Tab-separated table of C-alpha atoms and ligand atoms in Angstrom:
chain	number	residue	atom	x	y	z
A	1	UNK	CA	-22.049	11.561	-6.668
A	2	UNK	CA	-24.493	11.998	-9.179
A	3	UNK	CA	-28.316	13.154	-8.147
A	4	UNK	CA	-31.535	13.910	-9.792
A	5	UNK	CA	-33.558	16.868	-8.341
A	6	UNK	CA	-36.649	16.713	-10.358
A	7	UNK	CA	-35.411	17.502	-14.029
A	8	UNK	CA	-32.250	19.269	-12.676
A	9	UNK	CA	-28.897	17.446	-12.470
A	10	UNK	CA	-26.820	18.239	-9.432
A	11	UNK	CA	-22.988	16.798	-9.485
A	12	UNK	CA	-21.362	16.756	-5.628
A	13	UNK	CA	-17.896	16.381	-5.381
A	14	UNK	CA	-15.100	17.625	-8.014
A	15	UNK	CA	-13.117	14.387	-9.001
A	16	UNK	CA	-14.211	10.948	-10.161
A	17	UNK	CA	-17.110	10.031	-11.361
A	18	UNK	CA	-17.738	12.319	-14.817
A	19	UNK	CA	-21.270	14.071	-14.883
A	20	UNK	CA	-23.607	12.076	-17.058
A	21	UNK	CA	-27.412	11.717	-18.089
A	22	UNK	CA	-29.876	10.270	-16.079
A	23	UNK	CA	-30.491	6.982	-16.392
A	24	UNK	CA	-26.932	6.078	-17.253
A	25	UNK	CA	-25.372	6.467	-13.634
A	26	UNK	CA	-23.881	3.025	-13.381
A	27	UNK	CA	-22.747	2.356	-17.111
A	28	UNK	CA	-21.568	6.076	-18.576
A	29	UNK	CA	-17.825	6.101	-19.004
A	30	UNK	CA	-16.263	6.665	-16.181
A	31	UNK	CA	-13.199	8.248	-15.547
A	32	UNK	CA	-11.497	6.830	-11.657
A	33	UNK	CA	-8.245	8.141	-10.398
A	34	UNK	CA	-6.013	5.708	-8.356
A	35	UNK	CA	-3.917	6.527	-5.204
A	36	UNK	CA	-0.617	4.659	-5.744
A	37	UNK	CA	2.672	5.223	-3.698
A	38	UNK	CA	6.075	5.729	-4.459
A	39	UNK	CA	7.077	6.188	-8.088
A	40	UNK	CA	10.143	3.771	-6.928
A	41	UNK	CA	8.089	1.381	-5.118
A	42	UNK	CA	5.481	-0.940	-6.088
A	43	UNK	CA	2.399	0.009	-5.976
A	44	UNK	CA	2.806	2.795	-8.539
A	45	UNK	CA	4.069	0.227	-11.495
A	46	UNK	CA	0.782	-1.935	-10.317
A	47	UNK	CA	-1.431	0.408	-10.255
A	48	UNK	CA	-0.006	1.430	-14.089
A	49	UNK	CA	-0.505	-2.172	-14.807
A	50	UNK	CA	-4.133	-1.603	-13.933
A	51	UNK	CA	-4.535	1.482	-15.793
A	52	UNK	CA	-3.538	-0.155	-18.896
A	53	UNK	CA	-5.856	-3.176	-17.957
A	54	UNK	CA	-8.374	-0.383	-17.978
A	55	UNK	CA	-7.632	1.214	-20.867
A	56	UNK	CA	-7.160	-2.136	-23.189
A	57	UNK	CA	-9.864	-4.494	-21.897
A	58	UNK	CA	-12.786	-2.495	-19.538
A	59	UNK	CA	-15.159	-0.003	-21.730
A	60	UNK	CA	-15.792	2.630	-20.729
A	61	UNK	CA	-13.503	2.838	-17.281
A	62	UNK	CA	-10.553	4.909	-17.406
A	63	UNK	CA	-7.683	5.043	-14.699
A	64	UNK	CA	-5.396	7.545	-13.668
A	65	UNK	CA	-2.895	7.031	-11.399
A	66	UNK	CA	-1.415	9.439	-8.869
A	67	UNK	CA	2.217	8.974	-6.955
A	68	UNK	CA	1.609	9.802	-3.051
A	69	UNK	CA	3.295	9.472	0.059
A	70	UNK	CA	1.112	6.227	-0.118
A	71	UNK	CA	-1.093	4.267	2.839
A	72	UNK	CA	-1.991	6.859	5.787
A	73	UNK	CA	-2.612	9.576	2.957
A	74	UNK	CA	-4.457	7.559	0.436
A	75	UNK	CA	-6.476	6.388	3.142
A	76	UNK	CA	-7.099	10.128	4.517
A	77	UNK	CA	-7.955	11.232	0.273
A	78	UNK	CA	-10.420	8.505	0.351
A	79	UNK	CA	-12.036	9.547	3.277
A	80	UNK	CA	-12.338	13.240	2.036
A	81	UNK	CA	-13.567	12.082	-1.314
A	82	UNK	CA	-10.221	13.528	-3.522
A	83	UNK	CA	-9.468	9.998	-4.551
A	84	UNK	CA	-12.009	6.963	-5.542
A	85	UNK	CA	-9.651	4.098	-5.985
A	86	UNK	CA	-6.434	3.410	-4.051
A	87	UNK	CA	-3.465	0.944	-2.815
A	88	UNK	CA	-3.073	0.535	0.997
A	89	UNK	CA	-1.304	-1.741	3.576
A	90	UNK	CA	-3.752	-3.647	4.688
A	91	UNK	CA	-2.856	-2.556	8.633
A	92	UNK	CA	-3.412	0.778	7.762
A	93	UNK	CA	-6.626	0.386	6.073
A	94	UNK	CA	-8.174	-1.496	9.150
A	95	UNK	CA	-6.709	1.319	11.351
A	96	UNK	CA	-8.306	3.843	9.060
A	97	UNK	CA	-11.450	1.932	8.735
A	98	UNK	CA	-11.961	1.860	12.258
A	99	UNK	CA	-10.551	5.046	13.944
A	100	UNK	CA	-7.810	3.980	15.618
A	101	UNK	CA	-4.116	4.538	16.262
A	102	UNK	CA	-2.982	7.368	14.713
A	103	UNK	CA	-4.968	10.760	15.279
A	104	UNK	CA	-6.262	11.610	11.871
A	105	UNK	CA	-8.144	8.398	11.828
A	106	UNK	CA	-9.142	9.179	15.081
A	107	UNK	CA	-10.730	12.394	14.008
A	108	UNK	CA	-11.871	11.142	11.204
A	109	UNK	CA	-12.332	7.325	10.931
A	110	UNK	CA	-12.488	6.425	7.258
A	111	UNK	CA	-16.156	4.793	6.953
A	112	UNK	CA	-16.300	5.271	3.175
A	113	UNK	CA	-13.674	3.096	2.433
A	114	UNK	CA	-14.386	-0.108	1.262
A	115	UNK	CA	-12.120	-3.422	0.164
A	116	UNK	CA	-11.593	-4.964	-3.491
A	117	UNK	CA	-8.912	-7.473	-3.388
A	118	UNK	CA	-5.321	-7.487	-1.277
A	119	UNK	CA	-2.375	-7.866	-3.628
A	120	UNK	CA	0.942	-9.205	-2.926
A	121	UNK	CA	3.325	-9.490	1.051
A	122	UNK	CA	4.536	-6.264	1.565
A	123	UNK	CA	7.471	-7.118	4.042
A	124	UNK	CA	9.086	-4.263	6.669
A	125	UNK	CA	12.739	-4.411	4.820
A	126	UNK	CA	15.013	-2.197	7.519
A	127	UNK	CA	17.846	-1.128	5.109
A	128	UNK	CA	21.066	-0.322	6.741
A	129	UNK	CA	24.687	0.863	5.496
A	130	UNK	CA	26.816	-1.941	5.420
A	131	UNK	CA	29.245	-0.063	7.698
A	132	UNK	CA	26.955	1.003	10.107
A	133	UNK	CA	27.060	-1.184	12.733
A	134	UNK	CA	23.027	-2.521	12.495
A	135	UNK	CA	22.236	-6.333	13.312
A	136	UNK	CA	18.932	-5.765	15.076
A	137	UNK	CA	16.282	-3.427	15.608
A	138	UNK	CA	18.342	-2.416	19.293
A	139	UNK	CA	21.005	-1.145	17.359
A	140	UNK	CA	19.073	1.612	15.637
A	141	UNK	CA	19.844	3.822	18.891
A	142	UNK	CA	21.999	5.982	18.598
A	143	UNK	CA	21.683	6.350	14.827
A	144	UNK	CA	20.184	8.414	11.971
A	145	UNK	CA	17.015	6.502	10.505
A	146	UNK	CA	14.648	7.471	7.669
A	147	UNK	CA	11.442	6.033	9.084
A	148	UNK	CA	9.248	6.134	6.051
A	149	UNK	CA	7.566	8.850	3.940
A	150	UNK	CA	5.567	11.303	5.501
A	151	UNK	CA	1.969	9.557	5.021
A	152	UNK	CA	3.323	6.219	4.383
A	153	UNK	CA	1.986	3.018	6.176
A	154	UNK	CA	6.227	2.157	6.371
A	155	UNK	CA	6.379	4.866	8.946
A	156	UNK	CA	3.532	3.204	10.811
A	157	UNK	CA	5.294	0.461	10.459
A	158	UNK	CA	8.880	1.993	11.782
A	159	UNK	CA	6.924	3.230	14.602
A	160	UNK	CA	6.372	0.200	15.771
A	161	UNK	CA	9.375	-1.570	14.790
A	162	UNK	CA	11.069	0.670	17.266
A	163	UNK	CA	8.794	0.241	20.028
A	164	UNK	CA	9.462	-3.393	19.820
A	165	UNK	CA	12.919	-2.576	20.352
A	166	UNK	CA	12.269	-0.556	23.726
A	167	UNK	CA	12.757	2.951	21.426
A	168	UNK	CA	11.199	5.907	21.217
A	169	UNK	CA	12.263	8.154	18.247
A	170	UNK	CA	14.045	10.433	20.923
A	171	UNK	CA	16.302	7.598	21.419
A	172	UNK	CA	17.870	7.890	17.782
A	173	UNK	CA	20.539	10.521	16.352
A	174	UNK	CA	18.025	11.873	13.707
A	175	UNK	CA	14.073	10.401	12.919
A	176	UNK	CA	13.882	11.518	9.353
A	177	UNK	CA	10.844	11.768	6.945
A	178	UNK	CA	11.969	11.466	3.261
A	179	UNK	CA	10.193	10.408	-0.051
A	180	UNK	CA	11.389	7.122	-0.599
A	181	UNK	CA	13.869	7.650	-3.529
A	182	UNK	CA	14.770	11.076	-1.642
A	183	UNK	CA	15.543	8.030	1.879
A	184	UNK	CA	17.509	6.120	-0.484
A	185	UNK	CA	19.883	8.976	-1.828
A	186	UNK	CA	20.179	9.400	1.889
A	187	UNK	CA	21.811	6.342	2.840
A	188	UNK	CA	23.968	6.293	-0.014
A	189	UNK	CA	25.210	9.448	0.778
A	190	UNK	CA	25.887	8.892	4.549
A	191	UNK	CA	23.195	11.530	5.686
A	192	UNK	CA	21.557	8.747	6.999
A	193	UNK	CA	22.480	5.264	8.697
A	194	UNK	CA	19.373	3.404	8.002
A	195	UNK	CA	15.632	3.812	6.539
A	196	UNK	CA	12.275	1.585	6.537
A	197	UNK	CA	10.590	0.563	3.588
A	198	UNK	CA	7.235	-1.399	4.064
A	199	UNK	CA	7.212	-2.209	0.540
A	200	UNK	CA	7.402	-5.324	-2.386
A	201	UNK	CA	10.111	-7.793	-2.265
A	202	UNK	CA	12.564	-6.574	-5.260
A	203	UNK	CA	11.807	-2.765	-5.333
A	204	UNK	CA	13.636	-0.555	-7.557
A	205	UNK	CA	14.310	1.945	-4.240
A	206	UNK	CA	16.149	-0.381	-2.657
A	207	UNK	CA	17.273	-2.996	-6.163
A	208	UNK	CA	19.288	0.271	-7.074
A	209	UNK	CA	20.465	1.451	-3.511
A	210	UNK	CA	22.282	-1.908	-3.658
A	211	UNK	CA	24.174	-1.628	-6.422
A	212	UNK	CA	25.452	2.062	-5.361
A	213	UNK	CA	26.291	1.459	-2.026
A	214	UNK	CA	26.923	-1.750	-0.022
A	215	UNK	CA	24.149	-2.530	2.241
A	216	UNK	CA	22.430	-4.815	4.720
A	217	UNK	CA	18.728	-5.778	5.185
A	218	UNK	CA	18.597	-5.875	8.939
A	219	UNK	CA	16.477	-8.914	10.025
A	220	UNK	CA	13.411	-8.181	12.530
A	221	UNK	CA	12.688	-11.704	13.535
A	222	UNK	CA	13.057	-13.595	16.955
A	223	UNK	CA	11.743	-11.733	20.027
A	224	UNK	CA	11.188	-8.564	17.977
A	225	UNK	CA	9.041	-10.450	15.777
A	226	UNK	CA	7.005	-11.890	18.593
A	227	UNK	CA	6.460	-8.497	19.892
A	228	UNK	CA	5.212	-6.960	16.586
A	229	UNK	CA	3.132	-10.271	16.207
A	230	UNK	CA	1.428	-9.867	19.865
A	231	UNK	CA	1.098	-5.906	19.348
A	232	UNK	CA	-0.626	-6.328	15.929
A	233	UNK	CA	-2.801	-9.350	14.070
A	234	UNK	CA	-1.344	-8.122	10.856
A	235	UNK	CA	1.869	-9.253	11.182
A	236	UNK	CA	3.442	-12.267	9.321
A	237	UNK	CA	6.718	-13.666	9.147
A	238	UNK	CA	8.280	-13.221	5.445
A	239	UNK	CA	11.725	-14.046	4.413
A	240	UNK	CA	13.697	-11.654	1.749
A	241	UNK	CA	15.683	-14.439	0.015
A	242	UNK	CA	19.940	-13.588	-0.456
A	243	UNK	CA	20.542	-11.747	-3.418
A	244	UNK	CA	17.413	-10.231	-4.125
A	245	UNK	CA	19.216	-7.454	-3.810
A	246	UNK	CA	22.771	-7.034	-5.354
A	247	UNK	CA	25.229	-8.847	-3.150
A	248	UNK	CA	22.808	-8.522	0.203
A	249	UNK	CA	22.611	-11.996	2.597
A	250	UNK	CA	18.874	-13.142	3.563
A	251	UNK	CA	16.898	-10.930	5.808
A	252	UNK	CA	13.895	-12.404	8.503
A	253	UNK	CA	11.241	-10.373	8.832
A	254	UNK	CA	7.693	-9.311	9.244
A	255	UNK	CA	5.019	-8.421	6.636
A	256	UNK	CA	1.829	-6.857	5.976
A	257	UNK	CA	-0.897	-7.481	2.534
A	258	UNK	CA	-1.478	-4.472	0.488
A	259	UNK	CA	-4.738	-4.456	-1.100
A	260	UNK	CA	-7.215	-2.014	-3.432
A	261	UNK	CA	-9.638	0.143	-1.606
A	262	UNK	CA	-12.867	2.166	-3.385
A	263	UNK	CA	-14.941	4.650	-1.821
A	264	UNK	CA	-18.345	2.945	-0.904
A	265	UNK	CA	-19.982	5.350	-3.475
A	266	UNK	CA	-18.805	3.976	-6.656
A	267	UNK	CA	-21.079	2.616	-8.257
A	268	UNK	CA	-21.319	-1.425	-7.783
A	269	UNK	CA	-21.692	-1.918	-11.781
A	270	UNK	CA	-18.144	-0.470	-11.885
A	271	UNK	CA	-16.315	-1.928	-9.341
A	272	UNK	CA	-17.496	-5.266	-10.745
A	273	UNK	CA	-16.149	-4.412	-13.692
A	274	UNK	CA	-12.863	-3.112	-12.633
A	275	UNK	CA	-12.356	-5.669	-10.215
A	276	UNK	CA	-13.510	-8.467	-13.132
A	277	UNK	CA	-11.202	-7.017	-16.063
A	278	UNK	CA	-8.397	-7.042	-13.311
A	279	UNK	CA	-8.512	-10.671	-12.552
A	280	UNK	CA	-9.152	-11.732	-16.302
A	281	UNK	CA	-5.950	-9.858	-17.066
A	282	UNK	CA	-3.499	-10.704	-14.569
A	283	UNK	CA	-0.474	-11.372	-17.046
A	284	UNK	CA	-0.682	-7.918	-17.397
A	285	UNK	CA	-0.366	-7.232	-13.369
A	286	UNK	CA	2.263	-10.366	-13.926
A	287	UNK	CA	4.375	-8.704	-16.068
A	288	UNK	CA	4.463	-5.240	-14.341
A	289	UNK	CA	6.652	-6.068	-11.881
A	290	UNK	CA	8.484	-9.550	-9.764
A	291	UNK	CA	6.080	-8.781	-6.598
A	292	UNK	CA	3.150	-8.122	-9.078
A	293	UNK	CA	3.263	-12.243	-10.149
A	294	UNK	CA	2.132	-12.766	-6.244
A	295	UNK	CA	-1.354	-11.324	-7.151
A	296	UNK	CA	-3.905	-14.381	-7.318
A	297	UNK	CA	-7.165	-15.080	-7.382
A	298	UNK	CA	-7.325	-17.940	-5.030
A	299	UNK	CA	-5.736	-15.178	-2.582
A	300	UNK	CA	-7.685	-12.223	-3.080
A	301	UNK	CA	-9.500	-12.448	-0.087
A	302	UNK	CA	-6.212	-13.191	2.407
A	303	UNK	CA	-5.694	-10.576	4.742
A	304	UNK	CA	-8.916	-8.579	3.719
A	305	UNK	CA	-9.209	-6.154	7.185
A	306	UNK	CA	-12.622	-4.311	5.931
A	307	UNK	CA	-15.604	-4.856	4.678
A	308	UNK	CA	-15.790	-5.433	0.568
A	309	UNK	CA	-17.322	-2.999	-1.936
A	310	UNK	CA	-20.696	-4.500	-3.189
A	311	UNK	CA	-18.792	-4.883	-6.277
A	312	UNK	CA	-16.528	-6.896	-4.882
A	313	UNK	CA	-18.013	-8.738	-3.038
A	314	UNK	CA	-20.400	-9.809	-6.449
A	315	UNK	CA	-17.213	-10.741	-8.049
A	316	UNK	CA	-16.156	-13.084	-5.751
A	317	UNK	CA	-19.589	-14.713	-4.880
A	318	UNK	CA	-19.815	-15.250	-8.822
A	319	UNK	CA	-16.192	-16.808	-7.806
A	320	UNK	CA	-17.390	-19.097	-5.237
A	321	UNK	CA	-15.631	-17.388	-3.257
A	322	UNK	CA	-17.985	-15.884	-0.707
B	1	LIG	N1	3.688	0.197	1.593
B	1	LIG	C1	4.163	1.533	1.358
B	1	LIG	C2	3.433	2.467	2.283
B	1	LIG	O1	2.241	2.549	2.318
B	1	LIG	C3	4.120	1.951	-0.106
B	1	LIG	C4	4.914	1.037	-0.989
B	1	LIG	C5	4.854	1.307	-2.473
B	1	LIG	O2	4.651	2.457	-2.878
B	1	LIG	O3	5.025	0.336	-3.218
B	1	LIG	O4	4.087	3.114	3.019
């Protein structure tokens, strides 16, 4: 944040927005970084695809983009200011948003945060050795599970998963929290039975998992679908079509959106402009990956939990859309 004390120039805050003259706070160059995930999920090849967007086709807007743990801590790094731009589920951004749930956003609701657009289905894809026994959710007891990145929305999501199957995590051999890549190394190597990923249809975590080690993609549909559906409005049913991943049968199963999130104090010139360049471009979102060809204008707005940036929301009233 940029302000103007008589002549005097006083910058707040240590990342984002680059210091500039007065007068030129909404159109200077600005330099944004982006909270993605995991390097072997999806949102970190997206939010490269948006960086290069950036770089070839907005002035003045540059993008950097930073691997996390991915939903519940690029939510928290928006609400402390560390990060301006970032990719969320869209569950997690409403529970962030609005204080609830889990007890960071409790403590600190994340007000700041504002929408752009939601992106592609981000299905709950329960991943389970071949050989371990694991046809439903009830069958995780007993066993060794990785559920989800430390800061991840998947855990969230596991969380639940296992509540809708009467669990608790005491009722499993091991709960453990991995990186995603570090999950799938896991299971390959028998350290672990099973492991959520809330993530992209087609993945490269779980594409190459598949062709290492024989696995399943346990289907959460049925009663512990209805469950998930009455516990949260997020939920949709999503179907992971046979051999999307190598030699894997067709899993039913429930999804969430993601979506881009600013911090309110971006300036509304900028976000129009990101957002703008973004949907003029969208081959190169297309291109970056199979789940990145599901990002569309006509369904930008689908699943949108929070209330839009005024950059946004300019965009899309421009759009017809609002
Ligand atoms: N949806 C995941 C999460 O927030 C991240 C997936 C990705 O990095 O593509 O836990």
């Amino acid at each position: 944040m940029t302000v103007a004390i008589g002549s005097m120039l006083v910058v707040l805050g240590t990342t984002g927005l680059m210091a500039r003259g007065q007068g030129e706070a909404d159109t200077g160059p600005q330099r944004l970084n982006m909270g993605a995930g995991w390097v072997t999920g999806v949102y970190y090849p997206l939010a490269g695809s948006m960086s290069r967007v950036a770089h070839a086709h907005i002035d003045d807007l540059s993008l950097t983009v930073e691997s996390s743990g991915a939903s519940v801590v690029n939510s928290n790094l928006i609400g402390s200011g560390d990060l301006d731009l970032a990719i969320v589920q869209n569950d997690v951004a409403y529970y962030a948003y609005n204080g609830l749930l889990r007890e960071d956003f409790q403590r600190s609701p994340v007000t700041n945060m504002r929408g752009l657009f939601t992106l592609y289905p981000e299905p709950v894809q329960l991943v389970a050795r071949a050989d371990a026994g694991i046809r439903t959710p009830s069958d995780l007891a007993g066993k060794r599970v990785a559920v989800g990145p430390l800061g991840s929305g998947a855990e969230v999501n596991a969380l639940q998963v296992l509540e809708a199957a009467g669990l608790t995590e005491g009722d499993l051999a091991a709960a453990e929290r991995l990186e995603a890549g570090e999950a799938a190394d896991y299971l390959r190597d028998g350290r672990v039975d099973a492991a959520f990923f809330t993530v992209g249809i087609g993945a490269s975590v779980i594409a190459d998992l598949a062709v290492a080690q024989r696995i399943t993609v346990v289907s959460i549909d049925g009663e512990y679908a209805d469950r998930l559906q009455a516990m949260e409005d997020f939920y949709a049913r999503a179907t992971i079509p046979a051999d999307t991943y190598n030699q894997v049968g067709e899993a039913r199963t429930i999804a969430v959106v993601s979506m881009v999130v600013a911090r309110e104090d971006i300036p509304e010139e900028v976000i129009y402009r990101f957002v703008a360049g973004i949907f003029g471009n969208l081959d190169v979102i297309h291109s970056a990956h199979q789940a990145g060809r599901l990002v569309t204008l006509e369904s930008a707005l689908d699943g949108m939990p929070i209330p839009l940036h005024p950059g946004a929301e300019r965009f899309f009233q421009e759009q017809g859309m609002r």
